[in-house]
Short mmCIF file of C-alpha atoms in Angstrom, two decimals:
data_model
loop_
_atom_site.label_atom_id
_atom_site.label_comp_id
_atom_site.label_asym_id
_atom_site.label_seq_id
_atom_site.Cartn_x
_atom_site.Cartn_y
_atom_site.Cartn_z
CA MET M 433 -14.71 38.33 -136.63
CA SER M 434 -13.90 36.16 -133.45
CA PHE M 435 -11.00 35.54 -132.26
CA ALA M 436 -10.30 32.38 -134.10
CA GLU M 437 -11.32 33.19 -137.30
CA LYS M 438 -8.99 35.98 -136.42
CA ILE M 439 -6.54 33.00 -136.49
CA SER M 440 -8.51 31.03 -139.24
CA SER M 441 -7.44 33.34 -142.25
CA ILE M 442 -4.35 34.33 -140.62
CA MET M 443 -2.64 30.12 -141.00
CA GLN M 444 -4.86 29.66 -144.46
CA ARG M 445 -3.23 29.25 -147.13
CA PRO M 446 -3.28 31.11 -150.69
CA GLY M 447 -5.31 29.31 -152.78
CA GLN M 448 -8.01 27.56 -149.93
CA ASP M 449 -10.56 27.54 -149.80
CA PRO M 450 -12.75 29.02 -146.57
CA VAL M 451 -14.71 25.98 -146.32
CA ALA M 452 -12.56 22.90 -145.10
CA LYS M 453 -14.22 20.11 -146.68
CA ASP M 454 -13.47 17.28 -144.15
CA ASP M 455 -15.08 16.54 -140.82
CA VAL M 456 -11.68 16.97 -139.17
CA PRO M 457 -11.36 19.88 -135.94
CA TRP M 458 -9.92 22.44 -136.58
CA TRP M 459 -7.58 22.32 -133.70
CA MET M 460 -6.09 18.96 -134.87
CA LYS M 461 -5.07 20.15 -137.91
CA TYR M 462 -3.29 23.51 -136.22
CA ALA M 463 -1.75 20.24 -134.25
CA GLY M 464 -0.59 18.87 -136.92
CA ARG M 465 0.65 21.04 -139.14
CA GLY M 466 2.00 23.34 -135.29
CA LEU M 467 3.81 19.51 -134.40
CA GLY M 468 5.83 19.52 -138.33
CA THR M 469 6.74 22.48 -138.13
CA VAL M 470 8.46 23.02 -134.94
CA GLY M 471 9.39 18.98 -134.73
CA SER M 472 11.03 19.14 -137.98
CA ILE M 473 13.22 22.14 -136.28
CA ILE M 474 13.86 20.36 -134.08
CA ALA M 475 14.58 16.91 -135.30
CA ILE M 476 17.36 18.96 -138.17
CA ILE M 477 19.05 20.67 -135.04
CA LEU M 478 19.30 17.66 -133.43
CA GLY M 479 20.31 14.82 -136.60
CA GLY M 480 23.37 18.36 -136.53
CA TRP M 481 24.00 17.06 -133.49
CA ASN M 482 24.11 13.42 -133.66
CA CYS M 483 26.65 14.23 -137.13
CA LEU M 484 28.48 15.01 -134.25
CA SER M 485 28.56 11.79 -133.71
CA ILE M 486 31.49 10.84 -136.22
CA LEU M 487 34.27 12.41 -133.74
CA MET M 488 34.14 9.47 -131.98
CA GLY M 489 34.01 7.05 -134.94
CA SER M 490 30.35 5.87 -134.75
CA VAL M 491 29.70 6.67 -138.39
CA ASP M 492 25.63 4.49 -137.87
CA CYS M 493 25.49 7.67 -135.96
CA LEU M 494 26.71 9.96 -138.69
CA ILE M 495 23.65 8.18 -141.29
CA SER M 496 21.32 8.20 -138.74
CA GLY M 497 21.72 12.64 -138.96
CA MET M 498 22.02 12.07 -141.51
CA TRP M 499 18.51 10.90 -142.19
CA GLN M 500 17.42 13.10 -140.01
CA MET M 501 18.45 16.23 -140.82
CA VAL M 502 16.81 14.81 -144.50
CA ALA M 503 14.41 14.09 -142.23
CA GLY M 504 12.65 16.97 -141.41
CA PHE M 505 13.75 19.09 -143.89
CA ILE M 506 10.47 17.24 -146.35
CA VAL M 507 8.49 17.36 -142.91
CA ALA M 508 9.31 21.01 -142.84
CA THR M 509 9.25 21.73 -146.81
CA ILE M 510 5.79 20.40 -146.34
CA GLU M 511 4.22 22.14 -143.24
CA ALA M 512 5.71 25.58 -143.81
CA PRO M 513 6.68 25.73 -146.69
CA CYS M 514 7.24 29.66 -145.38
CA CYS M 515 10.43 28.27 -144.03
CA CYS M 516 12.02 27.55 -147.54
CA LEU M 517 11.45 29.85 -150.56
CA PHE M 518 14.28 30.10 -151.12
CA ILE M 519 13.51 26.79 -153.10
CA ASP M 520 11.40 26.58 -156.50
CA TYR M 521 9.15 23.85 -155.38
CA VAL M 522 8.63 24.24 -152.12
CA GLN M 523 5.29 25.87 -152.71
CA ASN M 524 4.21 22.44 -155.42
CA LEU M 525 5.50 19.89 -153.58
CA SER M 526 3.44 21.26 -151.04
CA ASP M 527 0.34 21.76 -152.57
CA TRP M 528 0.49 18.34 -153.65
CA VAL M 529 1.23 16.55 -151.04
CA GLU M 530 -2.21 18.50 -149.85
CA LYS M 531 -4.46 17.32 -151.83
CA ARG M 532 -3.54 13.89 -150.92
CA PRO M 533 -5.55 12.11 -147.74
CA TYR M 534 -4.42 11.89 -144.88
CA TRP M 535 -3.07 9.16 -144.07
CA ASN M 536 -0.27 8.88 -146.75
CA ARG M 537 1.01 11.30 -144.93
CA ALA M 538 0.56 9.80 -141.30
CA ALA M 539 1.82 6.65 -143.71
CA GLY M 540 5.31 9.12 -144.97
CA TYR M 541 6.51 10.52 -141.79
CA CYS M 542 6.17 7.98 -139.62
CA ILE M 543 8.37 5.72 -142.08
CA MET M 544 10.79 8.06 -142.09
CA ALA M 545 11.14 8.52 -138.72
CA ILE M 546 12.16 5.10 -138.13
CA PRO M 547 15.59 4.19 -139.86
CA SER M 548 17.08 7.30 -137.85
CA VAL M 549 16.18 5.56 -134.65
CA LEU M 550 17.49 2.24 -135.84
CA LEU M 551 20.53 2.72 -136.65
CA CYS M 552 20.85 5.24 -134.02
CA PHE M 553 19.69 4.32 -130.51
CA GLY M 554 19.29 7.71 -127.91
CA MET M 555 17.84 10.68 -127.33
CA SER M 556 18.75 12.87 -129.64
CA SER M 557 18.01 10.60 -132.66
CA LEU M 558 14.57 9.22 -130.81
CA PHE M 559 13.26 12.31 -129.77
CA GLY M 560 14.00 14.11 -133.09
CA SER M 561 12.63 11.19 -134.71
CA GLY M 562 9.58 11.11 -132.47
CA LEU M 563 8.21 14.67 -132.74
CA ILE M 564 8.29 13.69 -137.16
CA PHE M 565 6.19 9.97 -136.03
CA ALA M 566 4.01 12.22 -132.94
CA THR M 567 3.18 14.41 -136.09
CA GLY M 568 1.24 10.49 -138.38
CA VAL M 569 0.27 9.54 -136.00
CA ILE M 570 -1.98 13.66 -136.06
CA TYR M 571 -2.07 12.91 -138.77
CA GLY M 572 -4.02 9.62 -138.28
CA LEU M 573 -5.77 9.76 -136.99
CA MET M 574 -6.92 13.11 -138.78
CA SER M 575 -7.34 10.04 -141.62
CA LEU M 576 -9.90 8.40 -138.56
CA GLY M 577 -12.38 12.08 -139.27
CA ARG M 578 -15.04 12.33 -136.77
CA LYS M 579 -16.61 10.20 -133.82
CA ALA M 580 -20.72 9.89 -134.96
CA PRO M 581 -22.60 11.25 -132.36
CA LEU M 582 -23.26 9.29 -128.92
CA ARG M 583 -27.61 8.66 -130.37
CA GLU M 584 -25.92 6.78 -133.30
CA MET M 585 -23.24 5.29 -130.72
CA ARG M 586 -25.64 3.11 -129.16
CA SER M 587 -28.09 2.29 -131.43
CA ALA M 588 -25.19 0.60 -133.53
CA ALA M 589 -24.39 -1.28 -129.65
CA THR M 590 -27.46 -2.67 -129.32
CA ASN M 591 -28.74 -3.49 -132.36
CA ILE M 592 -25.88 -6.50 -133.00
CA GLU M 593 -27.07 -8.88 -135.34
CA VAL M 594 -26.73 -12.41 -134.71
CA PRO M 595 -25.94 -13.93 -137.70
CA SER M 596 -28.25 -17.42 -137.42
CA SER M 597 -30.92 -18.48 -135.38
CA SER M 598 -29.29 -21.61 -135.26
CA MET M 599 -26.12 -22.26 -132.18
CA GLN M 600 -24.56 -23.94 -135.78
CA ALA M 601 -23.69 -21.04 -137.26
CA THR M 602 -20.99 -21.85 -140.27
CA LEU M 603 -19.35 -19.03 -142.43
CA VAL M 604 -19.29 -21.28 -145.34
CA GLU M 605 -22.38 -23.31 -146.21
CA ASN M 606 -21.35 -26.27 -148.33
CA ALA M 607 -18.87 -26.85 -145.47
CA GLN M 608 -18.62 -30.96 -144.89
CA PRO M 609 -19.10 -32.16 -140.98
CA MET M 610 -14.81 -33.21 -139.62
CA SER M 611 -14.95 -36.63 -137.77
CA PHE M 612 -12.28 -38.61 -135.82
CA THR M 613 -10.69 -41.22 -136.57
CA ASN M 614 -9.02 -43.25 -134.45
CA ARG M 615 -5.63 -42.57 -134.31
CA PRO M 616 -3.24 -44.89 -137.09
CA ASP M 617 -1.49 -48.13 -135.47
CA SER M 618 2.59 -47.83 -135.42
CA ASN M 619 2.97 -51.99 -135.39
CA VAL M 620 1.39 -51.58 -139.63
#
């Protein structure tokens, strides 16, 4: 058993199929899960730091910090349910999200990260929510899938289809030609 197989057997979830059902590279799956786990913990810590700005009277930064902490907790429960074993429904939520397409998770993470930065623009909210946003970007890239093989991309690039042999190809077959009229008289 190779080192990569040992790591993948350790990291797989209980009841997960050992054979992958999609074409996403293994390193990208671990990058998304790892960045989501570490980024959510950092987002929770920096969200708490944002909440301390209430001492200076900044209510917007307090709300931003609370939002960032909740977003970090949601990402942590989805990406690393082992960190939240004290809550009963975490494994069910994580399994439900795992069955969804990658683009759902990408959109959710990116949308969750934006309000904290908009409410209180600062390094702590930018970095903490930026890690959650980066996790969403990785899942967005995973939803695109693998690139086509080089041979297939070359053949697609050389086989450019021309819509019509004439230079006056139209998008709509029954379109009427445009006519130009003179400018209306302003004396009338």
